[in-house]
Coordinates of N, CA and C and ligand atoms in Angstrom, one line a residue:
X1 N -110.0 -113.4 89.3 CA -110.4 -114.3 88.2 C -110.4 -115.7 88.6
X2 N -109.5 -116.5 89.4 CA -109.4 -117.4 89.9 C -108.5 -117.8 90.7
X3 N -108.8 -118.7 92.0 CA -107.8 -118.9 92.9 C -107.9 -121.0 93.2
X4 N -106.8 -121.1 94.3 CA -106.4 -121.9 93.8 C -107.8 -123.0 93.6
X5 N -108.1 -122.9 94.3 CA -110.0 -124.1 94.4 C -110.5 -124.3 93.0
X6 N -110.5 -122.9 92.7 CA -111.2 -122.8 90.6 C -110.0 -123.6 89.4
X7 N -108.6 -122.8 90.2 CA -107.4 -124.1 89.0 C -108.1 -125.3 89.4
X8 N -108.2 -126.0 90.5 CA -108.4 -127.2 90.4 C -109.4 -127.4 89.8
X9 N -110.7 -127.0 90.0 CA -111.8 -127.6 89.4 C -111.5 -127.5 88.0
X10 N -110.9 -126.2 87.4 CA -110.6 -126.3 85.7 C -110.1 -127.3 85.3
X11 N -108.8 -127.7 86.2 CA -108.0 -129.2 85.8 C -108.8 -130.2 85.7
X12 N -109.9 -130.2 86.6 CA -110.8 -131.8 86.8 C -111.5 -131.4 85.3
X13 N -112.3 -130.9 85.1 CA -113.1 -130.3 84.1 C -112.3 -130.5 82.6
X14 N -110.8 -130.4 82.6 CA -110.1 -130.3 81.4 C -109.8 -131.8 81.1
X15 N -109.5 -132.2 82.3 CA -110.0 -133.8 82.5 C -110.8 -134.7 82.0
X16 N -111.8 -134.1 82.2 CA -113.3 -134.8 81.7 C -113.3 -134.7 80.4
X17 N -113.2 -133.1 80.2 CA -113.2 -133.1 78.2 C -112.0 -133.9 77.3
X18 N -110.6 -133.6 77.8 CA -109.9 -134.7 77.1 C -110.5 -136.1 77.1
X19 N -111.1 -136.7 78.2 CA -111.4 -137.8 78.4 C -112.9 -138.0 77.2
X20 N -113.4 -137.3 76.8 CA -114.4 -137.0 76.4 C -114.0 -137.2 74.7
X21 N -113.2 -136.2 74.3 CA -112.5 -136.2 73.3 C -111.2 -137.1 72.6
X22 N -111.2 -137.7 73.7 CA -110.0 -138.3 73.2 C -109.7 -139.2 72.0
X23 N -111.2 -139.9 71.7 CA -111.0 -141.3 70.3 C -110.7 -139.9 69.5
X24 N -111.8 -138.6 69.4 CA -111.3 -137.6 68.7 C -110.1 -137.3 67.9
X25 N -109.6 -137.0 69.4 CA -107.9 -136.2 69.4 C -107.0 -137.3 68.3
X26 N -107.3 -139.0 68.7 CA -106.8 -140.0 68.4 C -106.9 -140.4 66.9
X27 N -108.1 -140.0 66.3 CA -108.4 -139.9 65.2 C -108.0 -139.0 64.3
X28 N -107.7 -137.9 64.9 CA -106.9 -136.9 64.3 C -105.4 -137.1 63.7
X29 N -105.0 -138.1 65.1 CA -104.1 -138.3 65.0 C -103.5 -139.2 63.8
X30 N -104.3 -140.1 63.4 CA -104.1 -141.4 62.7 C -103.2 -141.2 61.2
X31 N -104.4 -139.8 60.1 CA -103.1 -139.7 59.1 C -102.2 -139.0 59.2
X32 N -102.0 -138.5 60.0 CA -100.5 -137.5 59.7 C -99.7 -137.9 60.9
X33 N -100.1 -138.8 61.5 CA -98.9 -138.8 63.0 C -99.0 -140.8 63.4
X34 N -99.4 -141.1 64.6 CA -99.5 -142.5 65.3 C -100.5 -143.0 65.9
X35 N -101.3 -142.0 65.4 CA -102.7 -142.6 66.4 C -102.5 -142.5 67.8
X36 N -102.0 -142.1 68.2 CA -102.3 -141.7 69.6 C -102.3 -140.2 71.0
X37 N -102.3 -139.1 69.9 CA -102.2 -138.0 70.7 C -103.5 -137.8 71.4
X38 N -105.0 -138.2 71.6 CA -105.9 -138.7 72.8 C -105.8 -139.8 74.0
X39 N -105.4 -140.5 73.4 CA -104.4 -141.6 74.2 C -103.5 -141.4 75.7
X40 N -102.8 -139.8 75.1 CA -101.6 -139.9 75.3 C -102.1 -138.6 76.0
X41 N -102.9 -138.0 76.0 CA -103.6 -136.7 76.7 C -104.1 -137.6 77.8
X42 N -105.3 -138.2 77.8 CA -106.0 -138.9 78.4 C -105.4 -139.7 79.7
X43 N -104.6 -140.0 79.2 CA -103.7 -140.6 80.1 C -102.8 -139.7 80.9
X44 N -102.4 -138.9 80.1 CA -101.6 -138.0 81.3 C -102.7 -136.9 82.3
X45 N -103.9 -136.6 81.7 CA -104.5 -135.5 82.5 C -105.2 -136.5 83.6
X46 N -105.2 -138.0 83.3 CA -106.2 -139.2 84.2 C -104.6 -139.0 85.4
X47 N -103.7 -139.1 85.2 CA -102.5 -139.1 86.4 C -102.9 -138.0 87.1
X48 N -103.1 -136.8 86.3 CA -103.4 -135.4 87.0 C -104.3 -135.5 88.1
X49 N -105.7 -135.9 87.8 CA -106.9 -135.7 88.4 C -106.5 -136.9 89.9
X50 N -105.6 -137.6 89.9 CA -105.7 -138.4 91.1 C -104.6 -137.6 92.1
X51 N -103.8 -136.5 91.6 CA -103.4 -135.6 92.6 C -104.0 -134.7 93.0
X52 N -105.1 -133.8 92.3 CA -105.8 -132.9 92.7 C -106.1 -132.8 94.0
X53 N -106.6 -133.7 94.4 CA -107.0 -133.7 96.0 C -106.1 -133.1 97.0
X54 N -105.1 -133.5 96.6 CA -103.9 -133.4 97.3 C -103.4 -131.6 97.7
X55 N -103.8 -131.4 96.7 CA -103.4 -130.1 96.0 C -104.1 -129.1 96.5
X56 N -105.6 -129.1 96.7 CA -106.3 -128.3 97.3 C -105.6 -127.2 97.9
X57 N -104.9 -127.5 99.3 CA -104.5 -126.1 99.9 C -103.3 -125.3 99.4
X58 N -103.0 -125.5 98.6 CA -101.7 -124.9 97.6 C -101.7 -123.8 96.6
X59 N -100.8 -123.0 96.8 CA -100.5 -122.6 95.4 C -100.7 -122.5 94.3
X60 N -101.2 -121.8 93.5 CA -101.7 -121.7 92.0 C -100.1 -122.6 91.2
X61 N -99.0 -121.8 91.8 CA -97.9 -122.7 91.3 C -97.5 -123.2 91.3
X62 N -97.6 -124.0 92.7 CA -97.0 -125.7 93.2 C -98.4 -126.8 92.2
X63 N -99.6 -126.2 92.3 CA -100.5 -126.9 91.6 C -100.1 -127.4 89.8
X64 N -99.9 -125.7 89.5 CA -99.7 -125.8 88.1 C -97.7 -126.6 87.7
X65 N -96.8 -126.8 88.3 CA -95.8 -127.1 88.8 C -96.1 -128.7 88.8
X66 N -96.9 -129.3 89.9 CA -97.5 -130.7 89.8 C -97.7 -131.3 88.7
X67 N -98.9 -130.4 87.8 CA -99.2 -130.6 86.6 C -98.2 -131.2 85.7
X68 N -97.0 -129.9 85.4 CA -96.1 -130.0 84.4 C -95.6 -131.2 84.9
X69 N -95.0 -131.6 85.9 CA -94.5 -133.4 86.0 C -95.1 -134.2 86.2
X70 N -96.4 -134.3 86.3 CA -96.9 -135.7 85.8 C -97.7 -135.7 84.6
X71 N -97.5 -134.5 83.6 CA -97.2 -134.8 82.4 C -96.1 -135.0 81.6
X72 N -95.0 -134.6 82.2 CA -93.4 -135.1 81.9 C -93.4 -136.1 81.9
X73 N -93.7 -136.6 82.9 CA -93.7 -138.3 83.4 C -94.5 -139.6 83.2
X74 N -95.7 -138.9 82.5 CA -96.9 -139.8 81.9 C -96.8 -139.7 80.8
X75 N -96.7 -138.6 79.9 CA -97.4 -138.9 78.5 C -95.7 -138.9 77.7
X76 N -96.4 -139.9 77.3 CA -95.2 -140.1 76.0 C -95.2 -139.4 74.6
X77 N -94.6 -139.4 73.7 CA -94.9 -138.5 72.3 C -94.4 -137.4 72.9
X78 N -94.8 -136.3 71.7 CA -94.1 -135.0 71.7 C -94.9 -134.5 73.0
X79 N -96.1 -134.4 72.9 CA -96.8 -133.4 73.2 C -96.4 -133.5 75.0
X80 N -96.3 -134.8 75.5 CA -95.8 -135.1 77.1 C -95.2 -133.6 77.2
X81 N -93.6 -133.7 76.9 CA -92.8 -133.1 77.1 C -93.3 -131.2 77.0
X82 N -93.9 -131.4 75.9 CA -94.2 -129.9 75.3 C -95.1 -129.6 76.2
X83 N -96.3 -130.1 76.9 CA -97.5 -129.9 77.2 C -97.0 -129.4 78.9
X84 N -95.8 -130.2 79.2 CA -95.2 -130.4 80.4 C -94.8 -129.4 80.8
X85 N -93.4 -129.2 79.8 CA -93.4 -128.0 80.0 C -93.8 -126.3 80.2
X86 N -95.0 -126.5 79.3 CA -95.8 -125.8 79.6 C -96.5 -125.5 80.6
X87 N -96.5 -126.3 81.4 CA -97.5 -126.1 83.3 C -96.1 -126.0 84.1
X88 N -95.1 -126.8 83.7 CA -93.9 -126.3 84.9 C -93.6 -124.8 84.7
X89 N -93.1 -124.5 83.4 CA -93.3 -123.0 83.2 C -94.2 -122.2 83.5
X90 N -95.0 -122.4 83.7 CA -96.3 -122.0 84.1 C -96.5 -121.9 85.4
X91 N -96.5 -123.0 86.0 CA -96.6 -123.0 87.9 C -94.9 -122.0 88.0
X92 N -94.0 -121.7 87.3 CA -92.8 -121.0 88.1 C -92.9 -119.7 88.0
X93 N -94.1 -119.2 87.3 CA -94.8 -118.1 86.4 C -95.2 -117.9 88.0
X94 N -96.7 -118.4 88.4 CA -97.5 -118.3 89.3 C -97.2 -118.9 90.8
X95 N -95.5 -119.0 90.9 CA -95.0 -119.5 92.3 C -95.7 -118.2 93.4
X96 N -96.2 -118.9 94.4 CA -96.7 -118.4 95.6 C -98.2 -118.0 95.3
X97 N -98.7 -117.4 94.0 CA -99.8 -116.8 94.3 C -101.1 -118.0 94.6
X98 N -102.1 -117.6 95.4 CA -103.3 -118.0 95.8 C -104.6 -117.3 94.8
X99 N -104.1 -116.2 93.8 CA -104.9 -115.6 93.5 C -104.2 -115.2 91.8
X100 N -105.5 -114.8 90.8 CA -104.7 -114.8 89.7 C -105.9 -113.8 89.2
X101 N -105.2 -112.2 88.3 CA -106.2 -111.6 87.8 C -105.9 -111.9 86.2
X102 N -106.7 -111.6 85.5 CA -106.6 -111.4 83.7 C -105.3 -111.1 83.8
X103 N -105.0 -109.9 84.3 CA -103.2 -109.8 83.8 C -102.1 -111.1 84.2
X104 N -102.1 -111.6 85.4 CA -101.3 -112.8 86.3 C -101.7 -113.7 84.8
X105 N -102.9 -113.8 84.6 CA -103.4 -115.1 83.7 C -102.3 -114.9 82.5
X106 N -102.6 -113.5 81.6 CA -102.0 -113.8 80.8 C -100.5 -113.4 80.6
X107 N -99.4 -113.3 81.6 CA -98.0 -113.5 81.9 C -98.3 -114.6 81.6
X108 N -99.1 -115.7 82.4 CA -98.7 -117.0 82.7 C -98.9 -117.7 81.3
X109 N -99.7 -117.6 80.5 CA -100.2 -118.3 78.8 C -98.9 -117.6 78.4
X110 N -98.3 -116.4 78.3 CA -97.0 -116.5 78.0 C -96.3 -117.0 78.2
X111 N -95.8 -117.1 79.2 CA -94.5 -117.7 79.8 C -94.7 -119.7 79.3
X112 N -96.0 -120.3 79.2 CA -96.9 -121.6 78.9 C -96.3 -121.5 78.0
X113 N -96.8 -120.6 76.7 CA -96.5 -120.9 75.2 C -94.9 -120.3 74.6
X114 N -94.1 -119.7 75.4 CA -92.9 -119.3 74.8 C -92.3 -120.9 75.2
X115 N -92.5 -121.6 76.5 CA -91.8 -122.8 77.3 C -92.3 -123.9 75.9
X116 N -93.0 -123.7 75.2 CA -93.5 -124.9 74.5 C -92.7 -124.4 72.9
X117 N -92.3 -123.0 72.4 CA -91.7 -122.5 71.4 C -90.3 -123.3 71.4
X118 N -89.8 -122.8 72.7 CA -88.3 -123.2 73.0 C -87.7 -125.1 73.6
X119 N -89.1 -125.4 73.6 CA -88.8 -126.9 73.4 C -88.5 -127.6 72.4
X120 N -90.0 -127.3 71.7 CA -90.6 -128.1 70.7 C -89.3 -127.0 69.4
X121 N -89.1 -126.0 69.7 CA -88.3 -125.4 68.4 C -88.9 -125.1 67.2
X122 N -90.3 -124.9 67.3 CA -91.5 -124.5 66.4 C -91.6 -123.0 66.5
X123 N -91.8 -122.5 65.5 CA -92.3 -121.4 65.0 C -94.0 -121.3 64.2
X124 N -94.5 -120.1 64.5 CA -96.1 -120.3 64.1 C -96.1 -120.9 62.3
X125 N -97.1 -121.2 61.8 CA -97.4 -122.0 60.6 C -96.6 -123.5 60.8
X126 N -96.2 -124.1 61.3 CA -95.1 -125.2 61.1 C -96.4 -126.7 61.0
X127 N -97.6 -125.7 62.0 CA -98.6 -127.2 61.6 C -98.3 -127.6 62.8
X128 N -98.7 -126.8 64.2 CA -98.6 -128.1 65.5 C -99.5 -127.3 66.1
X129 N -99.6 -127.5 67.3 CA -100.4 -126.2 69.0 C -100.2 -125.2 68.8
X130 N -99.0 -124.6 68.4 CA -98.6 -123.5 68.5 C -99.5 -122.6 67.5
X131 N -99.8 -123.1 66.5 CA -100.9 -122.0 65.8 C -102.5 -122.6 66.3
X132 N -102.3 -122.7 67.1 CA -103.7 -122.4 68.1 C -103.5 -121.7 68.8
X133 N -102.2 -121.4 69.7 CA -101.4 -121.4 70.7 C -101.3 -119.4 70.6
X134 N -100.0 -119.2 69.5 CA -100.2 -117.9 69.8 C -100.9 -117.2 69.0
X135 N -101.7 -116.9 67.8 CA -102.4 -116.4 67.7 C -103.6 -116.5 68.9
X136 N -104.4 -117.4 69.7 CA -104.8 -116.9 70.3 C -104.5 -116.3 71.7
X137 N -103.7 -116.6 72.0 CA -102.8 -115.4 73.0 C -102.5 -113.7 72.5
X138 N -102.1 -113.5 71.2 CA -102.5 -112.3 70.6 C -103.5 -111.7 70.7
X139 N -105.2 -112.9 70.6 CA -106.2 -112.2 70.9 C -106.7 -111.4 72.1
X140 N -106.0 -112.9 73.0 CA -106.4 -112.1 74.6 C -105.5 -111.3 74.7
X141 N -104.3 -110.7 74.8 CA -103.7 -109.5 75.4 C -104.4 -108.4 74.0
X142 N -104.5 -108.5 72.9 CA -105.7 -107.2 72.9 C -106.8 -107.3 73.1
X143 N -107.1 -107.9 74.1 CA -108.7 -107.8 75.0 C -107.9 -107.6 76.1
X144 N -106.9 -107.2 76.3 CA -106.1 -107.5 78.2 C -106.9 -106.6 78.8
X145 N -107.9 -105.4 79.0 CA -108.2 -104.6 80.0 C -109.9 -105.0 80.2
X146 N -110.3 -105.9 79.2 CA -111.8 -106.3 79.5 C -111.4 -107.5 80.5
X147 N -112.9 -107.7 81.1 CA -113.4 -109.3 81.9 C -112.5 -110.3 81.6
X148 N -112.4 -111.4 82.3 CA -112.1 -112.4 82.1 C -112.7 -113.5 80.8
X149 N -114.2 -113.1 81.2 CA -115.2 -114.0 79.8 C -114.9 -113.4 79.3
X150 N -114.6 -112.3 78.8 CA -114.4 -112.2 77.0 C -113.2 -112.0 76.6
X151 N -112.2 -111.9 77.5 CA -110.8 -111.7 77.0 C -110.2 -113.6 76.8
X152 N -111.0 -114.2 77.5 CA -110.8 -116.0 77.0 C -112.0 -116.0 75.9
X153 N -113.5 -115.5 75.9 CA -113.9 -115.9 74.4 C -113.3 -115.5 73.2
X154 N -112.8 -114.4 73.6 CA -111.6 -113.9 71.9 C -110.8 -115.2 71.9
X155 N -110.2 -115.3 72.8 CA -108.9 -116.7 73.1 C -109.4 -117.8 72.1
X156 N -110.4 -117.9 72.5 CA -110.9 -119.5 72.1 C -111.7 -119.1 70.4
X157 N -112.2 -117.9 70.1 CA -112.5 -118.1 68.5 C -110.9 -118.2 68.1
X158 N -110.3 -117.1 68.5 CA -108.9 -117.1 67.5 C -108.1 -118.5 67.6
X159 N -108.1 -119.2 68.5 CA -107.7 -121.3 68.6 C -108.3 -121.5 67.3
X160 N -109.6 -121.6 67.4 CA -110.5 -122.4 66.6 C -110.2 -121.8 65.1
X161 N -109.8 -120.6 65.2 CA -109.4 -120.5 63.7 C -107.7 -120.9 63.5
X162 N -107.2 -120.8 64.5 CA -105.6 -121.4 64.5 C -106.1 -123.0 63.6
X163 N -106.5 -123.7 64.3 CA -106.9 -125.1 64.0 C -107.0 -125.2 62.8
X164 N -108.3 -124.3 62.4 CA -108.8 -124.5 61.0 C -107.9 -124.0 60.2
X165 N -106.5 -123.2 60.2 CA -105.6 -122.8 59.6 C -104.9 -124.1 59.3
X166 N -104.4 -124.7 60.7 CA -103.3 -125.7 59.6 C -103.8 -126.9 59.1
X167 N -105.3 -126.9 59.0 CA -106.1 -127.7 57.2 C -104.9 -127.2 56.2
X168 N -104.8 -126.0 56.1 CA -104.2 -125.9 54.9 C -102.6 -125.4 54.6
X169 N -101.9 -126.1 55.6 CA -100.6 -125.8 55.7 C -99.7 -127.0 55.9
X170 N -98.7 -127.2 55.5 CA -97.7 -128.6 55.4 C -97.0 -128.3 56.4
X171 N -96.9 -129.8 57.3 CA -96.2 -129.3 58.9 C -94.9 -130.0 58.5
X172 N -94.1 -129.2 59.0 CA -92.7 -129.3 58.6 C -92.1 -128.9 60.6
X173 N -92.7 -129.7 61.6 CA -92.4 -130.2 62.9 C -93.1 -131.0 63.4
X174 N -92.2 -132.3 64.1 CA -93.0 -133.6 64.5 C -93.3 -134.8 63.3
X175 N -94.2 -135.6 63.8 CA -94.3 -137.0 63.2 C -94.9 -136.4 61.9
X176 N -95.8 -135.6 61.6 CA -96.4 -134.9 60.6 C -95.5 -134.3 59.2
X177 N -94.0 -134.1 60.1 CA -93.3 -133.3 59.0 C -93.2 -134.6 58.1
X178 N -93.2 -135.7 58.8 CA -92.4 -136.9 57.6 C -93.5 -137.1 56.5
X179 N -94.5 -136.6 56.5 CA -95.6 -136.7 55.4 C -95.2 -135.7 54.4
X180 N -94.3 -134.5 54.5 CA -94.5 -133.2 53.7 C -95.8 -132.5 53.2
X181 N -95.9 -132.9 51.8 CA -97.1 -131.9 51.6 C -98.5 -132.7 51.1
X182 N -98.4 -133.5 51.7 CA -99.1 -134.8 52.1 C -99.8 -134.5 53.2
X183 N -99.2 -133.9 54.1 CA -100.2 -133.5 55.3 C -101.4 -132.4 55.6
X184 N -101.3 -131.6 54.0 CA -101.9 -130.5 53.8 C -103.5 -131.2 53.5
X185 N -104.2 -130.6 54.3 CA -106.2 -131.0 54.4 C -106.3 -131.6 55.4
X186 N -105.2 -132.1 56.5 CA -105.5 -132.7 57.9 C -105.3 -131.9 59.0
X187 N -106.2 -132.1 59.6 CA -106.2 -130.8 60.8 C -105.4 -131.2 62.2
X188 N -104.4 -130.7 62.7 CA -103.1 -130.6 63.6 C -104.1 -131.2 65.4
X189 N -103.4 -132.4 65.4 CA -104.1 -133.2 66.6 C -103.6 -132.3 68.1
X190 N -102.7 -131.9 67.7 CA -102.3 -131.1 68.8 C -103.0 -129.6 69.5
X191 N -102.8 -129.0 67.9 CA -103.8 -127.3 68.1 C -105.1 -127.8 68.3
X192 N -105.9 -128.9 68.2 CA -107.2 -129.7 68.8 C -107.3 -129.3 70.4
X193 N -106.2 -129.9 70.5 CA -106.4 -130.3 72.1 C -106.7 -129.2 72.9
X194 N -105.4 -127.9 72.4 CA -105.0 -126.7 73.0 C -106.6 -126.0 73.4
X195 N -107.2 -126.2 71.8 CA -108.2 -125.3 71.9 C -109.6 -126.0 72.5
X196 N -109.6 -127.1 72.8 CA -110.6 -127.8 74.0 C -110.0 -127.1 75.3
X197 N -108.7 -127.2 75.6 CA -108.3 -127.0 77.1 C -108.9 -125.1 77.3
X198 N -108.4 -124.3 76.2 CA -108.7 -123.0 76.3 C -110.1 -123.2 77.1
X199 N -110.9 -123.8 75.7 CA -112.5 -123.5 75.5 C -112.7 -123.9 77.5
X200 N -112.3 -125.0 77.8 CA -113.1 -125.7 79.3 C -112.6 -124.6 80.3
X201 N -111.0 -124.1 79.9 CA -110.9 -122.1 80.9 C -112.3 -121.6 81.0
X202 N -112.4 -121.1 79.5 CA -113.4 -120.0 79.4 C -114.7 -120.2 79.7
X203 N -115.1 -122.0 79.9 CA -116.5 -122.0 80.1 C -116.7 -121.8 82.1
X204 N -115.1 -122.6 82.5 CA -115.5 -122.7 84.4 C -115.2 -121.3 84.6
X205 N -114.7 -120.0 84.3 CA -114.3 -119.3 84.5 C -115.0 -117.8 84.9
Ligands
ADP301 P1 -96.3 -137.8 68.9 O1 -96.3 -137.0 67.7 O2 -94.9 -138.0 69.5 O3 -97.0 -139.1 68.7 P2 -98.7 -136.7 70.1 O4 -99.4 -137.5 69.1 O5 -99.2 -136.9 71.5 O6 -97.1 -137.0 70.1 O7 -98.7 -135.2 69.8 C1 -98.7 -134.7 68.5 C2 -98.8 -133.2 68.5 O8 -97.7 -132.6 69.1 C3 -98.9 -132.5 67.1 O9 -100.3 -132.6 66.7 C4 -98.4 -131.1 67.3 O10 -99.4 -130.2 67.7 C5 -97.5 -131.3 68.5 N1 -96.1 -131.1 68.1 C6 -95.3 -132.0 67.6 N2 -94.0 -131.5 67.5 C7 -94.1 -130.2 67.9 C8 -93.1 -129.2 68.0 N3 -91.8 -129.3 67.7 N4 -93.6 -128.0 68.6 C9 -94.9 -127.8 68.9 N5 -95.8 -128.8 68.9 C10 -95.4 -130.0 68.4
MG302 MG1 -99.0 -139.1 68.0

């Protein structure tokens, strides 16, 4: 499915689209949170892309491992820490390998989205990533025995309906919870992001 050359290019590529999306993300951000979770992406994946190079002969895990700290270290807000975690978790998932099949892939989105559960202390509906997060992980392990492309295009409809779910739910985790039910008809700047990064998987993949 992919080795370490294609992580990288995905990273550059996830790159571009945050970078792409980010007044987006930022926009999203504005009534229910600080205006800044594009910002705060953008800036941490812009730190990423100037290691890449570096990275080339490495590890799916030392790569994805890299990731998680210079998003630890760059982005500020929740999402740094949470997003962070999620690729250190992730690279300790995929320590040593050079090579990753659908199955390797989806241990690793596990091990990603449980590391971001046990941070952040969110549970699904709360109104964050996470309801992009695991429902679409649900989709892909029941596609786990098809392709790559279609076991990430289930991934990315079921995000896309994660997203459009917490329109209509009161987030009760993060800067959002301090609105209560005030937050309900704004759509979660976070489960945005998740499901751009899925979607740019599925397209280099
Ligand atoms: P901040 O809220 O600190 O300004 P960002 O704006 O970058 O950070 O990120 C906000 C996003 O973080 C939210 O849209 C939500 O998806 C996510 N988030 C916030 N708190 C949690 C949490 N406890 N668990 C999971 N995701 C969270
Ligand atoms: Mg914010």
């Amino acid at each position: 499915m992919a080795d370490s050359k294609k992580v990288i290019q995905i990273l550059r590529a996830i790159g571009s689209k945050i970078e792409e999306e980010k007044d987006y993300l930022t926009k999203l951000d504005q009534p229910i949170g600080d205006s800044d979770h594009g910002i705060n992406m953008a800036r941490g994946f812009g730190e990423v892309e100037k290691k890449l190079d570096d990275l080339a002969d490495k590890d799916i895990g030392t790569i994805l491992k890299t990731v998680g700290m210079t998003l630890v270290s760059t982005v500020g807000g929740a999402s740094g820490p949470l997003y962070g975690s999620a690729f250190l978790k992730a690279g300790m998932a995929a320590a040593g390998k050079t090579e990753m099949n659908v199955q390797d892939f989806l241990e690793i989105m596990d091990t990603a989205i449980q590391a971001v559960q046990q941070r952040g202390k969110a549970v699904l509906d709360e109104k964050t990533m996470l309801d992009a997060m695991i429902p679409s992980l649900e989709a892909m392990k029941a596609e786990a025995s098809e392709d790559a492309k279609t076991v990430l295009k289930k991934g990315v409809e079921a995000a896309w309906k994660g997203v459009e779910h917490t329109k209509d739910i009161i987030a009760t985790k993060g800067r959002a919870s301090y609105l209560g039910e005030r937050s309900i008809g704004h759509q979660d700047p976070g489960a945005t992001s998740y499901s751009y990064i899925l979607e740019v998987i599925s397209q280099q993949i």
